Short mmCIF file of C-alpha atoms in Angstrom, two decimals:
data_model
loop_
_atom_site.label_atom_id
_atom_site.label_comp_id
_atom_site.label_asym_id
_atom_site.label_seq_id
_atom_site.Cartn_x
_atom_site.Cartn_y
_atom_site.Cartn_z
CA UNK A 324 0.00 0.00 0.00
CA UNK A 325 2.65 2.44 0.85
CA UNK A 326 4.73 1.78 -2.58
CA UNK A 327 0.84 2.40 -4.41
CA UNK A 328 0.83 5.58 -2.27
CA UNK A 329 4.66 6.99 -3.49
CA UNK A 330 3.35 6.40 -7.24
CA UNK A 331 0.52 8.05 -6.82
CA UNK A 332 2.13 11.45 -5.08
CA UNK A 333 4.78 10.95 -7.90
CA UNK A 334 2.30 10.82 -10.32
CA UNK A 335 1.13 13.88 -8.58
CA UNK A 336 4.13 15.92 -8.91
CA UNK A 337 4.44 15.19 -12.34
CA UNK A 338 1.08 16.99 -13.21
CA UNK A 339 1.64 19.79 -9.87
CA UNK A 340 5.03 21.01 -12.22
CA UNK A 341 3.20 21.32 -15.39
CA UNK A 342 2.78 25.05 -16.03
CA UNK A 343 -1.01 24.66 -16.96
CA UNK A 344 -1.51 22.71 -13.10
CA UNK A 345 -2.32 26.27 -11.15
CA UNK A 346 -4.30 27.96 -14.86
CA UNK A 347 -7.43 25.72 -13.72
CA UNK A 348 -7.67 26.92 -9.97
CA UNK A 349 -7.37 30.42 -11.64
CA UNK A 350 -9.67 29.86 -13.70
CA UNK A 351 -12.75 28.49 -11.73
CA UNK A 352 -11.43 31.61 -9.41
CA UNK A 353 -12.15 34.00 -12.13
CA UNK A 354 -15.61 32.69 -12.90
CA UNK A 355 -16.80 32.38 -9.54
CA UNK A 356 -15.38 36.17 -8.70
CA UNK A 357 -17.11 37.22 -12.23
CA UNK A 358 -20.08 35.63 -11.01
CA UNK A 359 -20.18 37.00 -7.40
CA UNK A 360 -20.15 40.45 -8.79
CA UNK A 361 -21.97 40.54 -11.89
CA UNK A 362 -24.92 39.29 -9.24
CA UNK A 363 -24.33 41.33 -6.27
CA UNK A 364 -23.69 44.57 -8.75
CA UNK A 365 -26.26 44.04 -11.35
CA UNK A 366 -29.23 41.92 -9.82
CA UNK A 367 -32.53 43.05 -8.93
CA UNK A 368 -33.13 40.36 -6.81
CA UNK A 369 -32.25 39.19 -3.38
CA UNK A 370 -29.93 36.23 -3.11
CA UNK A 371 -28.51 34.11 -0.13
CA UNK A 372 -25.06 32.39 -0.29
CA UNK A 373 -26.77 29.19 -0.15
CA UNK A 374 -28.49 30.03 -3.82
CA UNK A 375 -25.16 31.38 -5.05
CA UNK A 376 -22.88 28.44 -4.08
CA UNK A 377 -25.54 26.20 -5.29
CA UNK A 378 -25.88 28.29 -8.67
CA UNK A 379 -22.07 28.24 -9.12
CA UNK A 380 -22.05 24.14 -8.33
CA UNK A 381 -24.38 22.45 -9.79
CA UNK A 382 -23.85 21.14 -13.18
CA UNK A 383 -25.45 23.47 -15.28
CA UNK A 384 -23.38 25.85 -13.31
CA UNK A 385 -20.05 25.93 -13.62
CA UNK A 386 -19.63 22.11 -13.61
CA UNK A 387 -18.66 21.35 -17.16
CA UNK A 388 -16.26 23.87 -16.85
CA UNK A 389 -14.98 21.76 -14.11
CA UNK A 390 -15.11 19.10 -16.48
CA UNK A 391 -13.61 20.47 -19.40
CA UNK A 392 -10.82 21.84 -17.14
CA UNK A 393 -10.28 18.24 -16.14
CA UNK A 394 -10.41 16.90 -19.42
CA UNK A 395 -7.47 19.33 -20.62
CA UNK A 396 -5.57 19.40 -17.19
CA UNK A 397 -5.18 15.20 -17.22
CA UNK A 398 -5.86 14.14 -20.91
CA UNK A 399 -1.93 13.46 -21.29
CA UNK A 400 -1.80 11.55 -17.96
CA UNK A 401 -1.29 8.30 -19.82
CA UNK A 402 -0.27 9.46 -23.47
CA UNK A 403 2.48 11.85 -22.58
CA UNK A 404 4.28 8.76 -21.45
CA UNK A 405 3.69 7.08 -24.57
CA UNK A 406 4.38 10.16 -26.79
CA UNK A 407 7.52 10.70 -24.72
CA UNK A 408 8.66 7.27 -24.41
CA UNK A 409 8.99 7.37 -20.60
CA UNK A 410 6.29 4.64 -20.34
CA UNK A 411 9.49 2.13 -20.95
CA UNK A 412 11.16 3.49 -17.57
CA UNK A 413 7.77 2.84 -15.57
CA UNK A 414 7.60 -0.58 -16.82
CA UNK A 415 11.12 -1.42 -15.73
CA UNK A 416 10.46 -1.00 -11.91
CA UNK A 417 8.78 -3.47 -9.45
CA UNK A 418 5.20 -2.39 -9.14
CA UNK A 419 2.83 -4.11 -12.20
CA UNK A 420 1.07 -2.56 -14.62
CA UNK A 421 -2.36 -2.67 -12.72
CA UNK A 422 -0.60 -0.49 -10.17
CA UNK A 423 0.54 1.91 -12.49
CA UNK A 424 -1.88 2.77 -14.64
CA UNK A 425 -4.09 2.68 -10.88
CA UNK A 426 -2.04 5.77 -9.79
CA UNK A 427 -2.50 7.75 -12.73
CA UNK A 428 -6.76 7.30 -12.45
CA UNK A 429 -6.39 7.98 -9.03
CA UNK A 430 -4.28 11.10 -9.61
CA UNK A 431 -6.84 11.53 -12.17
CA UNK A 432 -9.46 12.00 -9.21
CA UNK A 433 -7.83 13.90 -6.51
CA UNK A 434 -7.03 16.60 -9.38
CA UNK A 435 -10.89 16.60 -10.26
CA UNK A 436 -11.79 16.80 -6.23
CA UNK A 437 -8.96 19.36 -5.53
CA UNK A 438 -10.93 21.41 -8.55
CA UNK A 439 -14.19 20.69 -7.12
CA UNK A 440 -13.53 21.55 -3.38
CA UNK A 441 -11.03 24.82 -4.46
CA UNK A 442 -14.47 25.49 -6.48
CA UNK A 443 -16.90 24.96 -3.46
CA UNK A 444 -14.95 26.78 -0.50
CA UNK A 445 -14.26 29.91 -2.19
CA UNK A 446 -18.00 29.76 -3.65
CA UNK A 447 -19.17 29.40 -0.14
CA UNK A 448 -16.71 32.11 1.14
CA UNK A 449 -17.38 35.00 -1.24
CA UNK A 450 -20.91 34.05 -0.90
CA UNK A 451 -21.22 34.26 2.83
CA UNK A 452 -19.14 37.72 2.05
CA UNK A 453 -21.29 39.06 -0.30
CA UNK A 454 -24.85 38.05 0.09
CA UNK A 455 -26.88 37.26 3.36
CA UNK A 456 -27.14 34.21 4.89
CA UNK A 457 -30.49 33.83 5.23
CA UNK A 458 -33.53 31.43 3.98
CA UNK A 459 -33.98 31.20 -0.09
CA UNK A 460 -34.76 28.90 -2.51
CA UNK A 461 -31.72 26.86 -2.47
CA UNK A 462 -30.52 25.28 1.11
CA UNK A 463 -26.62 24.63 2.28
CA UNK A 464 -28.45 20.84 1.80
CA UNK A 465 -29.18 22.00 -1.85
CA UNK A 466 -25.63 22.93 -2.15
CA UNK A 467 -24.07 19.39 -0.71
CA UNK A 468 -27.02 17.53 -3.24
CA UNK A 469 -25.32 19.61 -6.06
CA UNK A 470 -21.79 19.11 -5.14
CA UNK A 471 -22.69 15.29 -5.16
CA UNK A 472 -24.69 15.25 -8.46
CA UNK A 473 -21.96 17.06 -10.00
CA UNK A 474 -19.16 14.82 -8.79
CA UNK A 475 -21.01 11.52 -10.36
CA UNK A 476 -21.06 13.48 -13.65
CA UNK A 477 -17.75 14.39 -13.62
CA UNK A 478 -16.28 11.44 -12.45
CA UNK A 479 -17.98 9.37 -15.14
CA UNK A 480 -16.87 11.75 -17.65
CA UNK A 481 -13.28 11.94 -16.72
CA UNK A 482 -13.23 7.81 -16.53
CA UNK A 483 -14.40 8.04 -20.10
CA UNK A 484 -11.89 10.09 -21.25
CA UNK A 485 -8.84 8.28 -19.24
CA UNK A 486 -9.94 5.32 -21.21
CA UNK A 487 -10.21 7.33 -24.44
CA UNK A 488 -5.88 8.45 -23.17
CA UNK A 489 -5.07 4.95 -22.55
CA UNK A 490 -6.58 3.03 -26.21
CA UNK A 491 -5.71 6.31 -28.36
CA UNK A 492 -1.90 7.16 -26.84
CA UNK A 493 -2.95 10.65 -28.16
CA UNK A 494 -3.48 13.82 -25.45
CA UNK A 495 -5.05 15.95 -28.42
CA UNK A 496 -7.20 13.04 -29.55
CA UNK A 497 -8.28 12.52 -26.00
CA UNK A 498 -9.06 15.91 -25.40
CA UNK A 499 -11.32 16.18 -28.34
CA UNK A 500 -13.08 12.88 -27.92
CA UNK A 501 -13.50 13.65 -24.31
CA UNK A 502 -14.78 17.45 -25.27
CA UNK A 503 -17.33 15.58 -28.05
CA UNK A 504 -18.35 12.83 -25.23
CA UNK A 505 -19.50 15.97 -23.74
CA UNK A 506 -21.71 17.21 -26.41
CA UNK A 507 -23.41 14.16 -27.26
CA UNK A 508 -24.94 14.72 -23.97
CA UNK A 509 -27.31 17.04 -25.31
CA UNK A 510 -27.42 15.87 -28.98
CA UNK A 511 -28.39 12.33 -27.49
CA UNK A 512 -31.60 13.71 -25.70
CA UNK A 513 -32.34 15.94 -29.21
CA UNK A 514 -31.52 13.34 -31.81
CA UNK A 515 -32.73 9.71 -30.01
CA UNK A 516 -35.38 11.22 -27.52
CA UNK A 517 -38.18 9.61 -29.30
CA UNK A 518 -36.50 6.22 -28.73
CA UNK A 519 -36.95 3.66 -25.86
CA UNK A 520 -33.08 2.53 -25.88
CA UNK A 521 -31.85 6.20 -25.06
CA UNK A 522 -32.00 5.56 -21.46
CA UNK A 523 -29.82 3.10 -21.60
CA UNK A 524 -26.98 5.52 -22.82
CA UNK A 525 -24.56 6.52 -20.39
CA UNK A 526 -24.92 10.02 -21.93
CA UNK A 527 -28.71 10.07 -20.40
CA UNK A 528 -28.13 9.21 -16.88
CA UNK A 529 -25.30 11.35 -15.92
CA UNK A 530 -27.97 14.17 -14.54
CA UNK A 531 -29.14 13.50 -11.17
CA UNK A 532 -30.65 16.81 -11.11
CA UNK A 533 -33.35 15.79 -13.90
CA UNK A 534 -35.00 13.68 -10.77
CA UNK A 535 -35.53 16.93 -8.49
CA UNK A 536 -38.94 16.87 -8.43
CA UNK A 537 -40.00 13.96 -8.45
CA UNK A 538 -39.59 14.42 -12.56
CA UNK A 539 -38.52 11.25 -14.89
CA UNK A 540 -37.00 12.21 -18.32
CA UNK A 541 -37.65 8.78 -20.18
CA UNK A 542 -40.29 6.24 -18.40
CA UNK A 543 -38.98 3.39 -16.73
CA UNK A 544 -35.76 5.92 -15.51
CA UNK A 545 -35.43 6.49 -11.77
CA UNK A 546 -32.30 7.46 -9.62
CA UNK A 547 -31.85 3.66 -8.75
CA UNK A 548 -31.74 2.84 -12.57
CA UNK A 549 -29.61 5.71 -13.90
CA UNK A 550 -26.81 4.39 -10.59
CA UNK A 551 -26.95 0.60 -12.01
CA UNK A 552 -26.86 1.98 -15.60
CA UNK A 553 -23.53 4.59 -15.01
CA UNK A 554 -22.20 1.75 -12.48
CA UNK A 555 -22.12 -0.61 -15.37
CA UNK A 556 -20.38 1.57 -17.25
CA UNK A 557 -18.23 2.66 -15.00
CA UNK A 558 -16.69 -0.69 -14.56
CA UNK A 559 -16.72 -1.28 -18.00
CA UNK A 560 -14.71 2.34 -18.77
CA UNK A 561 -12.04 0.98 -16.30
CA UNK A 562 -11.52 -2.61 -17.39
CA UNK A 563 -11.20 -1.79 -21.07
CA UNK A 564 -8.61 1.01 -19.68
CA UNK A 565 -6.32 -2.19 -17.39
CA UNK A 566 -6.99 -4.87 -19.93
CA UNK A 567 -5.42 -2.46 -22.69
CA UNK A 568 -2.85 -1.71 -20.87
CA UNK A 569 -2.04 -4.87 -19.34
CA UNK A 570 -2.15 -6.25 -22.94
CA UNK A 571 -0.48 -3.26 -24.74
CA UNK A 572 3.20 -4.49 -26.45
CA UNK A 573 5.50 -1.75 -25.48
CA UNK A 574 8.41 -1.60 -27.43
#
C-alpha cells in the first residue's frame, strides 16, 4: 500500500510542475469572482449564499467547466508517457502494470476533487461575504445535493476520457473525444429522444438533477436505474482502460 501511495504522489508531482496545473484553480477563481459580482452589482433580486454556491455548483453551473478543465488538465496523464517514451522506464520498476496505470486514475481524481472543493470553499466564502445568509430557494443541503450530483457526472466523464488516453496514446485526440463525449450529452436527448433505448446511454443518466422533483425524463428511468446503468459503465470504462494496458506491447 505504501509503494501504491509513493506512485501516486509521484504521479502527482508530475502533473503539480506542469505550467497549466495552477491555470485551472485560476480559472474556476475568475468565474466564480465574475459571477459574485456581476450578481451582487447588477441583480434586482435578493440572493442568499446558499443560492449562489448552489448556482455556481451544480452542473449546469459551472460544472462542465470543471469538467472540461479536467479533461485538458489530465488528458496526457497516460499518453504523454507514450508520446515521450517514458512509459518504458515505468515498466522497468517493481510495481505491475495494474498499479501503475491505478495511480494515474487515481491522480486523475484527486485533481478533479482538488478542482471541485477549491471550487466549493471559495464559492461558499465569497458568498457568505457578499450576500446574506439567510432562507432562499436553495438550502446549504441543496448545495451538498449539487456538489454530489456534480461529482457523479464528472467522475464518469473523466473515466471516459482516461480510457479514451489509454486506447488512443494521443493527449489531443483525447481531449477532443473527451470534449465531443461531452456534447453528445445534449445531442443524445435531441436526436434519439423519441426512442426507448436512449436511457440506456450513459450520456442520459449522468444528470441527477433531472430527478428533483419527483420528474422522470424517459419512463422506466429512476435514480436507482440511472446508478446501475452509469455503475455498469463505469466498470466497463475501467476494465477496457487495465486490460489495454495490461495487454499493450511496449516496445
Amino acid at each position: 500500500m505504501r509503494s501504491f501511495g509513493n506512485l501516486v504522489l509521484n504521479e502527482w508531482l508530475k502533473l503539480s510542475k506542469k505550467r497549466t496545473f495552477i491555470v485551472a484553480y485560476l480559472i474556476m477563481a475568475a468565474f466564480v469572482a465574475g459571477f459574485a459580482y456581476i450578481l451582487s452589482a447588477f441583480s434586482s433580486e435578493p440572493m442568499t449564499a446558499a443560492e449562489f454556491a448552489d448556482g455556481i455548483m451544480v452542473k449546469n453551473g459551472l460544472g462542465q467547466i470543471m469538467l472540461y478543465i479536467v479533461i485538458i488538465g489530465t488528458a496526457g496523464i497516460m499518453a504523454r508517457e507514450h508520446s515521450m517514451g517514458t512509459v518504458k522506464f515505468l515498466l522497468i520498476r517493481a510495481q505491475s502494470r495494474t498499479k501503475i496505470l491505478a495511480s494515474k486514475y487515481v491522480t486523475m481524481l484527486i485533481y478533479l476533487l482538488s478542482v471541485m472543493v477549491f471550487t466549493c470553499v471559495l464559492a461558499s466564502g465569497l458568498g457568505l461575504l457578499i450576500f446574506s445568509n439567510g432562507a432562499g430557494e436553495s438550502s446549504w443541503t441543496d448545495v451538498f445535493a449539487s456538489i454530489g450530483y456534480t461529482a457523479i457526472y464528472l467522475v464518469i466523464y473523466s473515466t471516459l476520457t482516461f480510457m479514451f488516453g489509454v486506447l488512443t496514446k494521443s493527449a489531443g485526440a483525447t481531449i477532443g473525444i473527451g470534449l465531443f463525449a461531452v456534447m453528445l450529452e445534449s445531442l443524445a436527448g435531441m436526436l434519439l429522444g423519441k426512442y426507448e433505448f436512449i436511457k440506456y446511454l450513459v450520456f442520459v443518466n449522468t444528470d441527477f438533477t433531472m430527478y428533483q422533483g419527483g420528474k422522470s425524463p424517459v419512463e422506466g428511468m429512476t435514480p436507482l436505474f440511472s446508478a446501475i446503468v452509469l455503475s455498469i459503465y463505469f466498470v466497463l470504462f475501467l476494465l477496457v482502460s487495465f486490460v489495454t494496458f495490461k495487454r499493450r506491447d511496449i516496445a
